[in-house]
Amino acid sequence: MDIDNARRLLGEFKFAPLFTEELGWSQPTAERRAIVAEASGGLVYSRRMIAQLAGVAVFEAWTEAGLPDRKARDAIERDIAHSYRENLCICVDKTSEATQSFWVWANRGRDEEGRARRMLREHPYFRGQPADLFISKLQALFFELAEVADGANLTVIAVANKLKAALDVERVVKRFYTDYRDQHLEFLALIEGVDNDRDRRWYASIVLNRLMFVWFLQRKGFLDHDAATGRGDYDYLPNKLAASKARGKDRFFGEFLSALFFEAFAKVESERSAKARQLAGRIPYLNGGLFLPHRIELDHNKNLRNGTTLRIPDRAFEGLFAVFSRYTWYLNDTPGGKADEIDPAVLGYIFERYVNVVSTHGQKGLGAYYTRPEITDYLAERTIEALILQKVNRPALPELNLPAVEFDSVPELLARMDGRLAKELADSVLPSIKVLDPAVGSGAFLVAAMKVLIGVYSAIVGRAELGNDRELKQWLAAEKKLHRSVAYAIRRRIITDNLYGVDLLEEAAEIAKLRLFLALLASVQRIDDIEPLPNIDFNILPG
């Protein structure tokens, strides 16, 4: 595969020649021209086969409204699978110049109990996004000429396995954990100034969690943002490590990270020291307690006169960043969404594995279980939607001239609600819901609950924008006046008003906060829309 040409074709959204010219796939044998099809739920969409190989088909698909949303992408893949069980569906936006796409593939394997399951894997690619890491996926889809020549023994299973190797998120997360575990051990051994083994393990996790948080932000383009070009530094941490090494040996942790964590993120720009501004560059103020000095840092830096201050050499970060750079990091927590290779949910997987490794009691002793997103999503949806219906449905109240309210489901409620009911949901029903996870772990259930509540709030916003109810429009106008991003404001409100968690492990509470903050920042599309993170120290507690 010609990497430079593949990179160019990917950046230009020329997916047909990308597959047929660079990846070695064949020209389509059917559906060469776009056809209009109908998926489940009456969804009308268009599709065009752009490549095929041994019975596996690659399609472009789109709707008149633009880029298909998550629900539509799911329905489109299911519809295509009726004709081509093994397929790759690239959903695009044909309403204007193509700038974004979702590569959709379904894993139709079996779970650990042998039951058939279908897991949708989505890989977004946006114009302007660094192409190199996406190219690494495409390399797994490359076929040599000898493999596809006439008479070659190429089967649908062989091609399907290539798709699985390239696009199966779960496999990548497990591989990432293996790499992360090895780096964690190396990182742990290089920490100086902490004699207690448990504190040293804990502090290694604290620093690594912070760095993963920063890595997500840098891949979003939010760090060292250039107002003139509108772009951030997508390799912020590696570039800052190189700059630190140029200034002197082993200064990255004590000099640069201290400036980044405890000044750039923790203080408004006017309160940062000149040195911190110079070292960190343009960094959004986040607050939220996430980047305040940790107890371990405070305890050990009290003894500076005794020379026991915390130290971590540069080589600890070199290996870590090399591992991080091998993966695609995608910050996405939209309702029902599926992240790219490494998403914030990886924190839960790492936490569960980490606890089981360091625990002398084993998994059952600490109760650290990684719960699949489909399980948390199902439980949160059933529980919260039942509670919303319980609060909304009521008998007629003749004395108040109010008719009976009776909805069978939340989707029915959202489809039929008027302005008055939408306002009631926003002002009283939703804020009154409290979700408590008494064994919060990495926050998986709280994130699932947030997705359900976002869906309801988003329907209210849509009704306010399209409807004629004066009070509802005033509510939305007030939100827009107070917040630069309504989506951010909704998530912030949910995190502070609705979500609570407790865990025996203080490390778990810290990761749960981190997870919620990442979910909040996922809603931000422009750096100017970032607002300080809320203080949720009383929402998520160890105990």
mmCIF file with all atom_site columns, C-alpha atoms in Angstrom, residues 79-231:
data_model
loop_
_atom_site.group_PDB
_atom_site.id
_atom_site.type_symbol
_atom_site.label_atom_id
_atom_site.label_alt_id
_atom_site.label_comp_id
_atom_site.label_asym_id
_atom_site.label_entity_id
_atom_site.label_seq_id
_atom_site.pdbx_PDB_ins_code
_atom_site.Cartn_x
_atom_site.Cartn_y
_atom_site.Cartn_z
_atom_site.occupancy
_atom_site.B_iso_or_equiv
_atom_site.pdbx_formal_charge
_atom_site.auth_seq_id
_atom_site.auth_comp_id
_atom_site.auth_asym_id
_atom_site.auth_atom_id
_atom_site.pdbx_PDB_model_num
ATOM 1   C CA . ASP A 1 79  ? -30.584 -3.324  6.271   1.00 0.00 ? 79  ASP A CA 1
ATOM 2   C CA . ILE A 1 80  ? -27.409 -3.846  4.232   1.00 0.00 ? 80  ILE A CA 1
ATOM 3   C CA . ALA A 1 81  ? -26.698 -7.029  6.216   1.00 0.00 ? 81  ALA A CA 1
ATOM 4   C CA . HIS A 1 82  ? -29.856 -8.616  4.767   1.00 0.00 ? 82  HIS A CA 1
ATOM 5   C CA . SER A 1 83  ? -28.054 -8.731  1.404   1.00 0.00 ? 83  SER A CA 1
ATOM 6   C CA . TYR A 1 84  ? -24.419 -8.680  2.535   1.00 0.00 ? 84  TYR A CA 1
ATOM 7   C CA . ARG A 1 85  ? -24.020 -10.155 5.983   1.00 0.00 ? 85  ARG A CA 1
ATOM 8   C CA . GLU A 1 86  ? -20.373 -9.137  6.136   1.00 0.00 ? 86  GLU A CA 1
ATOM 9   C CA . ASN A 1 87  ? -20.089 -5.487  5.217   1.00 0.00 ? 87  ASN A CA 1
ATOM 10  C CA . LEU A 1 88  ? -18.410 -2.201  6.004   1.00 0.00 ? 88  LEU A CA 1
ATOM 11  C CA . CYS A 1 89  ? -20.708 0.811   5.793   1.00 0.00 ? 89  CYS A CA 1
ATOM 12  C CA . ILE A 1 90  ? -19.138 4.273   5.515   1.00 0.00 ? 90  ILE A CA 1
ATOM 13  C CA . CYS A 1 91  ? -21.805 6.822   6.458   1.00 0.00 ? 91  CYS A CA 1
ATOM 14  C CA . VAL A 1 92  ? -21.119 10.250  4.963   1.00 0.00 ? 92  VAL A CA 1
ATOM 15  C CA . ASP A 1 93  ? -22.672 13.686  4.672   1.00 0.00 ? 93  ASP A CA 1
ATOM 16  C CA . LYS A 1 94  ? -23.670 14.409  1.070   1.00 0.00 ? 94  LYS A CA 1
ATOM 17  C CA . THR A 1 95  ? -25.522 17.664  1.784   1.00 0.00 ? 95  THR A CA 1
ATOM 18  C CA . SER A 1 96  ? -22.358 19.748  1.394   1.00 0.00 ? 96  SER A CA 1
ATOM 19  C CA . GLU A 1 97  ? -18.650 19.210  0.900   1.00 0.00 ? 97  GLU A CA 1
ATOM 20  C CA . ALA A 1 98  ? -17.818 16.012  2.771   1.00 0.00 ? 98  ALA A CA 1
ATOM 21  C CA . THR A 1 99  ? -16.133 16.782  6.093   1.00 0.00 ? 99  THR A CA 1
ATOM 22  C CA . GLN A 1 100 ? -17.050 13.848  8.327   1.00 0.00 ? 100 GLN A CA 1
ATOM 23  C CA . SER A 1 101 ? -17.728 10.154  8.111   1.00 0.00 ? 101 SER A CA 1
ATOM 24  C CA . PHE A 1 102 ? -18.493 7.165   10.323  1.00 0.00 ? 102 PHE A CA 1
ATOM 25  C CA . TRP A 1 103 ? -17.066 3.764   9.395   1.00 0.00 ? 103 TRP A CA 1
ATOM 26  C CA . VAL A 1 104 ? -19.605 1.271   10.710  1.00 0.00 ? 104 VAL A CA 1
ATOM 27  C CA . TRP A 1 105 ? -19.008 -2.451  11.153  1.00 0.00 ? 105 TRP A CA 1
ATOM 28  C CA . ALA A 1 106 ? -20.969 -5.033  13.136  1.00 0.00 ? 106 ALA A CA 1
ATOM 29  C CA . ASN A 1 107 ? -19.294 -7.764  15.156  1.00 0.00 ? 107 ASN A CA 1
ATOM 30  C CA . ARG A 1 108 ? -21.646 -10.727 14.907  1.00 0.00 ? 108 ARG A CA 1
ATOM 31  C CA . GLY A 1 109 ? -19.752 -13.017 17.214  1.00 0.00 ? 109 GLY A CA 1
ATOM 32  C CA . ARG A 1 110 ? -20.752 -14.805 20.388  1.00 0.00 ? 110 ARG A CA 1
ATOM 33  C CA . ASP A 1 111 ? -20.439 -13.799 24.012  1.00 0.00 ? 111 ASP A CA 1
ATOM 34  C CA . GLU A 1 112 ? -18.647 -15.734 26.741  1.00 0.00 ? 112 GLU A CA 1
ATOM 35  C CA . GLU A 1 113 ? -21.735 -17.939 27.245  1.00 0.00 ? 113 GLU A CA 1
ATOM 36  C CA . GLY A 1 114 ? -21.876 -18.801 23.545  1.00 0.00 ? 114 GLY A CA 1
ATOM 37  C CA . ARG A 1 115 ? -24.943 -16.676 22.796  1.00 0.00 ? 115 ARG A CA 1
ATOM 38  C CA . ALA A 1 116 ? -25.108 -14.834 19.475  1.00 0.00 ? 116 ALA A CA 1
ATOM 39  C CA . ARG A 1 117 ? -24.623 -11.095 19.819  1.00 0.00 ? 117 ARG A CA 1
ATOM 40  C CA . ARG A 1 118 ? -24.275 -8.106  17.513  1.00 0.00 ? 118 ARG A CA 1
ATOM 41  C CA . MET A 1 119 ? -21.991 -5.281  18.614  1.00 0.00 ? 119 MET A CA 1
ATOM 42  C CA . LEU A 1 120 ? -21.805 -2.200  16.416  1.00 0.00 ? 120 LEU A CA 1
ATOM 43  C CA . ARG A 1 121 ? -18.314 -0.762  16.054  1.00 0.00 ? 121 ARG A CA 1
ATOM 44  C CA . GLU A 1 122 ? -18.003 2.822   14.830  1.00 0.00 ? 122 GLU A CA 1
ATOM 45  C CA . HIS A 1 123 ? -14.868 4.629   13.761  1.00 0.00 ? 123 HIS A CA 1
ATOM 46  C CA . PRO A 1 124 ? -15.315 8.329   12.951  1.00 0.00 ? 124 PRO A CA 1
ATOM 47  C CA . TYR A 1 125 ? -12.973 10.148  10.598  1.00 0.00 ? 125 TYR A CA 1
ATOM 48  C CA . PHE A 1 126 ? -13.213 13.921  10.195  1.00 0.00 ? 126 PHE A CA 1
ATOM 49  C CA . ARG A 1 127 ? -11.462 16.112  7.693   1.00 0.00 ? 127 ARG A CA 1
ATOM 50  C CA . GLY A 1 128 ? -8.463  17.735  9.349   1.00 0.00 ? 128 GLY A CA 1
ATOM 51  C CA . GLN A 1 129 ? -8.037  14.872  11.814  1.00 0.00 ? 129 GLN A CA 1
ATOM 52  C CA . PRO A 1 130 ? -4.501  13.436  11.710  1.00 0.00 ? 130 PRO A CA 1
ATOM 53  C CA . ALA A 1 131 ? -4.736  10.574  9.211   1.00 0.00 ? 131 ALA A CA 1
ATOM 54  C CA . ASP A 1 132 ? -1.790  8.457   10.285  1.00 0.00 ? 132 ASP A CA 1
ATOM 55  C CA . LEU A 1 133 ? -3.529  6.562   13.082  1.00 0.00 ? 133 LEU A CA 1
ATOM 56  C CA . PHE A 1 134 ? -6.540  5.868   10.868  1.00 0.00 ? 134 PHE A CA 1
ATOM 57  C CA . ILE A 1 135 ? -4.149  4.606   8.195   1.00 0.00 ? 135 ILE A CA 1
ATOM 58  C CA . SER A 1 136 ? -2.999  1.973   10.713  1.00 0.00 ? 136 SER A CA 1
ATOM 59  C CA . LYS A 1 137 ? -6.545  0.544   10.636  1.00 0.00 ? 137 LYS A CA 1
ATOM 60  C CA . LEU A 1 138 ? -6.566  0.540   6.848   1.00 0.00 ? 138 LEU A CA 1
ATOM 61  C CA . GLN A 1 139 ? -3.299  -1.361  6.698   1.00 0.00 ? 139 GLN A CA 1
ATOM 62  C CA . ALA A 1 140 ? -5.112  -4.315  8.267   1.00 0.00 ? 140 ALA A CA 1
ATOM 63  C CA . LEU A 1 141 ? -7.542  -4.199  5.306   1.00 0.00 ? 141 LEU A CA 1
ATOM 64  C CA . PHE A 1 142 ? -4.795  -4.323  2.679   1.00 0.00 ? 142 PHE A CA 1
ATOM 65  C CA . PHE A 1 143 ? -4.671  -7.331  0.323   1.00 0.00 ? 143 PHE A CA 1
ATOM 66  C CA . GLU A 1 144 ? -1.728  -8.264  -1.882  1.00 0.00 ? 144 GLU A CA 1
ATOM 67  C CA . LEU A 1 145 ? -2.430  -8.859  -5.563  1.00 0.00 ? 145 LEU A CA 1
ATOM 68  C CA . ALA A 1 146 ? -1.658  -12.554 -5.164  1.00 0.00 ? 146 ALA A CA 1
ATOM 69  C CA . GLU A 1 147 ? -4.348  -12.848 -2.499  1.00 0.00 ? 147 GLU A CA 1
ATOM 70  C CA . VAL A 1 148 ? -7.139  -11.583 -4.791  1.00 0.00 ? 148 VAL A CA 1
ATOM 71  C CA . ALA A 1 149 ? -5.949  -12.948 -8.142  1.00 0.00 ? 149 ALA A CA 1
ATOM 72  C CA . ASP A 1 150 ? -8.113  -15.402 -10.061 1.00 0.00 ? 150 ASP A CA 1
ATOM 73  C CA . GLY A 1 151 ? -7.908  -18.807 -8.491  1.00 0.00 ? 151 GLY A CA 1
ATOM 74  C CA . ALA A 1 152 ? -6.702  -17.485 -5.131  1.00 0.00 ? 152 ALA A CA 1
ATOM 75  C CA . ASN A 1 153 ? -8.323  -19.276 -2.202  1.00 0.00 ? 153 ASN A CA 1
ATOM 76  C CA . LEU A 1 154 ? -9.808  -16.155 -0.644  1.00 0.00 ? 154 LEU A CA 1
ATOM 77  C CA . THR A 1 155 ? -12.953 -16.753 1.418   1.00 0.00 ? 155 THR A CA 1
ATOM 78  C CA . VAL A 1 156 ? -15.538 -14.500 2.979   1.00 0.00 ? 156 VAL A CA 1
ATOM 79  C CA . ILE A 1 157 ? -14.282 -15.672 6.385   1.00 0.00 ? 157 ILE A CA 1
ATOM 80  C CA . ALA A 1 158 ? -10.737 -14.530 5.598   1.00 0.00 ? 158 ALA A CA 1
ATOM 81  C CA . VAL A 1 159 ? -11.921 -11.067 4.537   1.00 0.00 ? 159 VAL A CA 1
ATOM 82  C CA . ALA A 1 160 ? -14.298 -10.822 7.511   1.00 0.00 ? 160 ALA A CA 1
ATOM 83  C CA . ASN A 1 161 ? -11.404 -11.633 9.830   1.00 0.00 ? 161 ASN A CA 1
ATOM 84  C CA . LYS A 1 162 ? -9.457  -8.752  8.292   1.00 0.00 ? 162 LYS A CA 1
ATOM 85  C CA . LEU A 1 163 ? -12.351 -6.427  9.106   1.00 0.00 ? 163 LEU A CA 1
ATOM 86  C CA . LYS A 1 164 ? -12.440 -7.753  12.650  1.00 0.00 ? 164 LYS A CA 1
ATOM 87  C CA . ALA A 1 165 ? -8.708  -7.244  13.127  1.00 0.00 ? 165 ALA A CA 1
ATOM 88  C CA . ALA A 1 166 ? -8.968  -3.660  11.869  1.00 0.00 ? 166 ALA A CA 1
ATOM 89  C CA . LEU A 1 167 ? -12.220 -2.494  13.420  1.00 0.00 ? 167 LEU A CA 1
ATOM 90  C CA . ASP A 1 168 ? -13.066 -4.549  16.512  1.00 0.00 ? 168 ASP A CA 1
ATOM 91  C CA . VAL A 1 169 ? -12.856 -2.023  19.337  1.00 0.00 ? 169 VAL A CA 1
ATOM 92  C CA . GLU A 1 170 ? -12.945 -4.565  22.151  1.00 0.00 ? 170 GLU A CA 1
ATOM 93  C CA . ARG A 1 171 ? -9.858  -6.360  20.894  1.00 0.00 ? 171 ARG A CA 1
ATOM 94  C CA . VAL A 1 172 ? -8.012  -3.050  20.697  1.00 0.00 ? 172 VAL A CA 1
ATOM 95  C CA . VAL A 1 173 ? -9.016  -2.068  24.233  1.00 0.00 ? 173 VAL A CA 1
ATOM 96  C CA . LYS A 1 174 ? -7.659  -5.358  25.559  1.00 0.00 ? 174 LYS A CA 1
ATOM 97  C CA . ARG A 1 175 ? -4.437  -4.869  23.610  1.00 0.00 ? 175 ARG A CA 1
ATOM 98  C CA . PHE A 1 176 ? -4.175  -1.325  24.925  1.00 0.00 ? 176 PHE A CA 1
ATOM 99  C CA . TYR A 1 177 ? -4.561  -2.570  28.484  1.00 0.00 ? 177 TYR A CA 1
ATOM 100 C CA . THR A 1 178 ? -1.702  -5.025  27.988  1.00 0.00 ? 178 THR A CA 1
ATOM 101 C CA . ASP A 1 179 ? 0.553   -2.229  26.723  1.00 0.00 ? 179 ASP A CA 1
ATOM 102 C CA . TYR A 1 180 ? -0.663  0.101   29.476  1.00 0.00 ? 180 TYR A CA 1
ATOM 103 C CA . ARG A 1 181 ? -0.027  -2.508  32.185  1.00 0.00 ? 181 ARG A CA 1
ATOM 104 C CA . ASP A 1 182 ? 3.573   -2.944  31.079  1.00 0.00 ? 182 ASP A CA 1
ATOM 105 C CA . GLN A 1 183 ? 4.118   0.814   31.023  1.00 0.00 ? 183 GLN A CA 1
ATOM 106 C CA . HIS A 1 184 ? 2.432   1.178   34.414  1.00 0.00 ? 184 HIS A CA 1
ATOM 107 C CA . LEU A 1 185 ? 4.971   -1.216  35.944  1.00 0.00 ? 185 LEU A CA 1
ATOM 108 C CA . GLU A 1 186 ? 7.899   0.616   34.356  1.00 0.00 ? 186 GLU A CA 1
ATOM 109 C CA . PHE A 1 187 ? 6.467   3.973   35.386  1.00 0.00 ? 187 PHE A CA 1
ATOM 110 C CA . LEU A 1 188 ? 5.928   2.751   38.948  1.00 0.00 ? 188 LEU A CA 1
ATOM 111 C CA . ALA A 1 189 ? 9.542   1.655   39.294  1.00 0.00 ? 189 ALA A CA 1
ATOM 112 C CA . LEU A 1 190 ? 10.819  5.090   38.228  1.00 0.00 ? 190 LEU A CA 1
ATOM 113 C CA . ILE A 1 191 ? 8.873   7.151   40.811  1.00 0.00 ? 191 ILE A CA 1
ATOM 114 C CA . GLU A 1 192 ? 11.219  8.568   43.435  1.00 0.00 ? 192 GLU A CA 1
ATOM 115 C CA . GLY A 1 193 ? 10.333  10.017  46.814  1.00 0.00 ? 193 GLY A CA 1
ATOM 116 C CA . VAL A 1 194 ? 7.470   7.694   47.831  1.00 0.00 ? 194 VAL A CA 1
ATOM 117 C CA . ASP A 1 195 ? 8.550   4.815   50.058  1.00 0.00 ? 195 ASP A CA 1
ATOM 118 C CA . ASN A 1 196 ? 5.135   3.294   50.799  1.00 0.00 ? 196 ASN A CA 1
ATOM 119 C CA . ASP A 1 197 ? 4.312   0.704   48.108  1.00 0.00 ? 197 ASP A CA 1
ATOM 120 C CA . ARG A 1 198 ? 0.583   1.355   48.122  1.00 0.00 ? 198 ARG A CA 1
ATOM 121 C CA . ASP A 1 199 ? 1.029   5.136   47.885  1.00 0.00 ? 199 ASP A CA 1
ATOM 122 C CA . ARG A 1 200 ? 3.512   4.688   45.044  1.00 0.00 ? 200 ARG A CA 1
ATOM 123 C CA . ARG A 1 201 ? 1.066   2.487   43.099  1.00 0.00 ? 201 ARG A CA 1
ATOM 124 C CA . TRP A 1 202 ? -1.716  4.935   43.783  1.00 0.00 ? 202 TRP A CA 1
ATOM 125 C CA . TYR A 1 203 ? 0.385   7.917   42.732  1.00 0.00 ? 203 TYR A CA 1
ATOM 126 C CA . ALA A 1 204 ? 1.417   6.184   39.499  1.00 0.00 ? 204 ALA A CA 1
ATOM 127 C CA . SER A 1 205 ? -2.283  5.778   38.676  1.00 0.00 ? 205 SER A CA 1
ATOM 128 C CA . ILE A 1 206 ? -2.998  9.416   39.569  1.00 0.00 ? 206 ILE A CA 1
ATOM 129 C CA . VAL A 1 207 ? -0.354  10.719  37.177  1.00 0.00 ? 207 VAL A CA 1
ATOM 130 C CA . LEU A 1 208 ? -1.321  8.279   34.413  1.00 0.00 ? 208 LEU A CA 1
ATOM 131 C CA . ASN A 1 209 ? -5.021  9.144   34.757  1.00 0.00 ? 209 ASN A CA 1
ATOM 132 C CA . ARG A 1 210 ? -4.205  12.844  34.463  1.00 0.00 ? 210 ARG A CA 1
ATOM 133 C CA . LEU A 1 211 ? -2.069  12.198  31.396  1.00 0.00 ? 211 LEU A CA 1
ATOM 134 C CA . MET A 1 212 ? -4.823  10.141  29.727  1.00 0.00 ? 212 MET A CA 1
ATOM 135 C CA . PHE A 1 213 ? -7.249  12.979  30.420  1.00 0.00 ? 213 PHE A CA 1
ATOM 136 C CA . VAL A 1 214 ? -4.821  15.429  28.785  1.00 0.00 ? 214 VAL A CA 1
ATOM 137 C CA . TRP A 1 215 ? -4.302  13.029  25.873  1.00 0.00 ? 215 TRP A CA 1
ATOM 138 C CA . PHE A 1 216 ? -8.033  13.011  25.157  1.00 0.00 ? 216 PHE A CA 1
ATOM 139 C CA . LEU A 1 217 ? -8.034  16.818  25.205  1.00 0.00 ? 217 LEU A CA 1
ATOM 140 C CA . GLN A 1 218 ? -5.057  17.105  22.879  1.00 0.00 ? 218 GLN A CA 1
ATOM 141 C CA . ARG A 1 219 ? -6.708  14.748  20.371  1.00 0.00 ? 219 ARG A CA 1
ATOM 142 C CA . LYS A 1 220 ? -9.715  17.066  20.476  1.00 0.00 ? 220 LYS A CA 1
ATOM 143 C CA . GLY A 1 221 ? -7.415  19.972  19.533  1.00 0.00 ? 221 GLY A CA 1
ATOM 144 C CA . PHE A 1 222 ? -8.092  21.912  22.752  1.00 0.00 ? 222 PHE A CA 1
ATOM 145 C CA . LEU A 1 223 ? -4.492  22.408  23.933  1.00 0.00 ? 223 LEU A CA 1
ATOM 146 C CA . ASP A 1 224 ? -2.175  25.234  22.889  1.00 0.00 ? 224 ASP A CA 1
ATOM 147 C CA . HIS A 1 225 ? -4.929  26.416  20.579  1.00 0.00 ? 225 HIS A CA 1
ATOM 148 C CA . ASP A 1 226 ? -3.890  28.917  17.895  1.00 0.00 ? 226 ASP A CA 1
ATOM 149 C CA . ALA A 1 227 ? -6.615  31.513  17.445  1.00 0.00 ? 227 ALA A CA 1
ATOM 150 C CA . ALA A 1 228 ? -5.276  32.484  14.002  1.00 0.00 ? 228 ALA A CA 1
ATOM 151 C CA . THR A 1 229 ? -5.417  28.975  12.516  1.00 0.00 ? 229 THR A CA 1
ATOM 152 C CA . GLY A 1 230 ? -8.187  27.627  14.731  1.00 0.00 ? 230 GLY A CA 1
ATOM 153 C CA . ARG A 1 231 ? -6.144  24.504  15.443  1.00 0.00 ? 231 ARG A CA 1
#
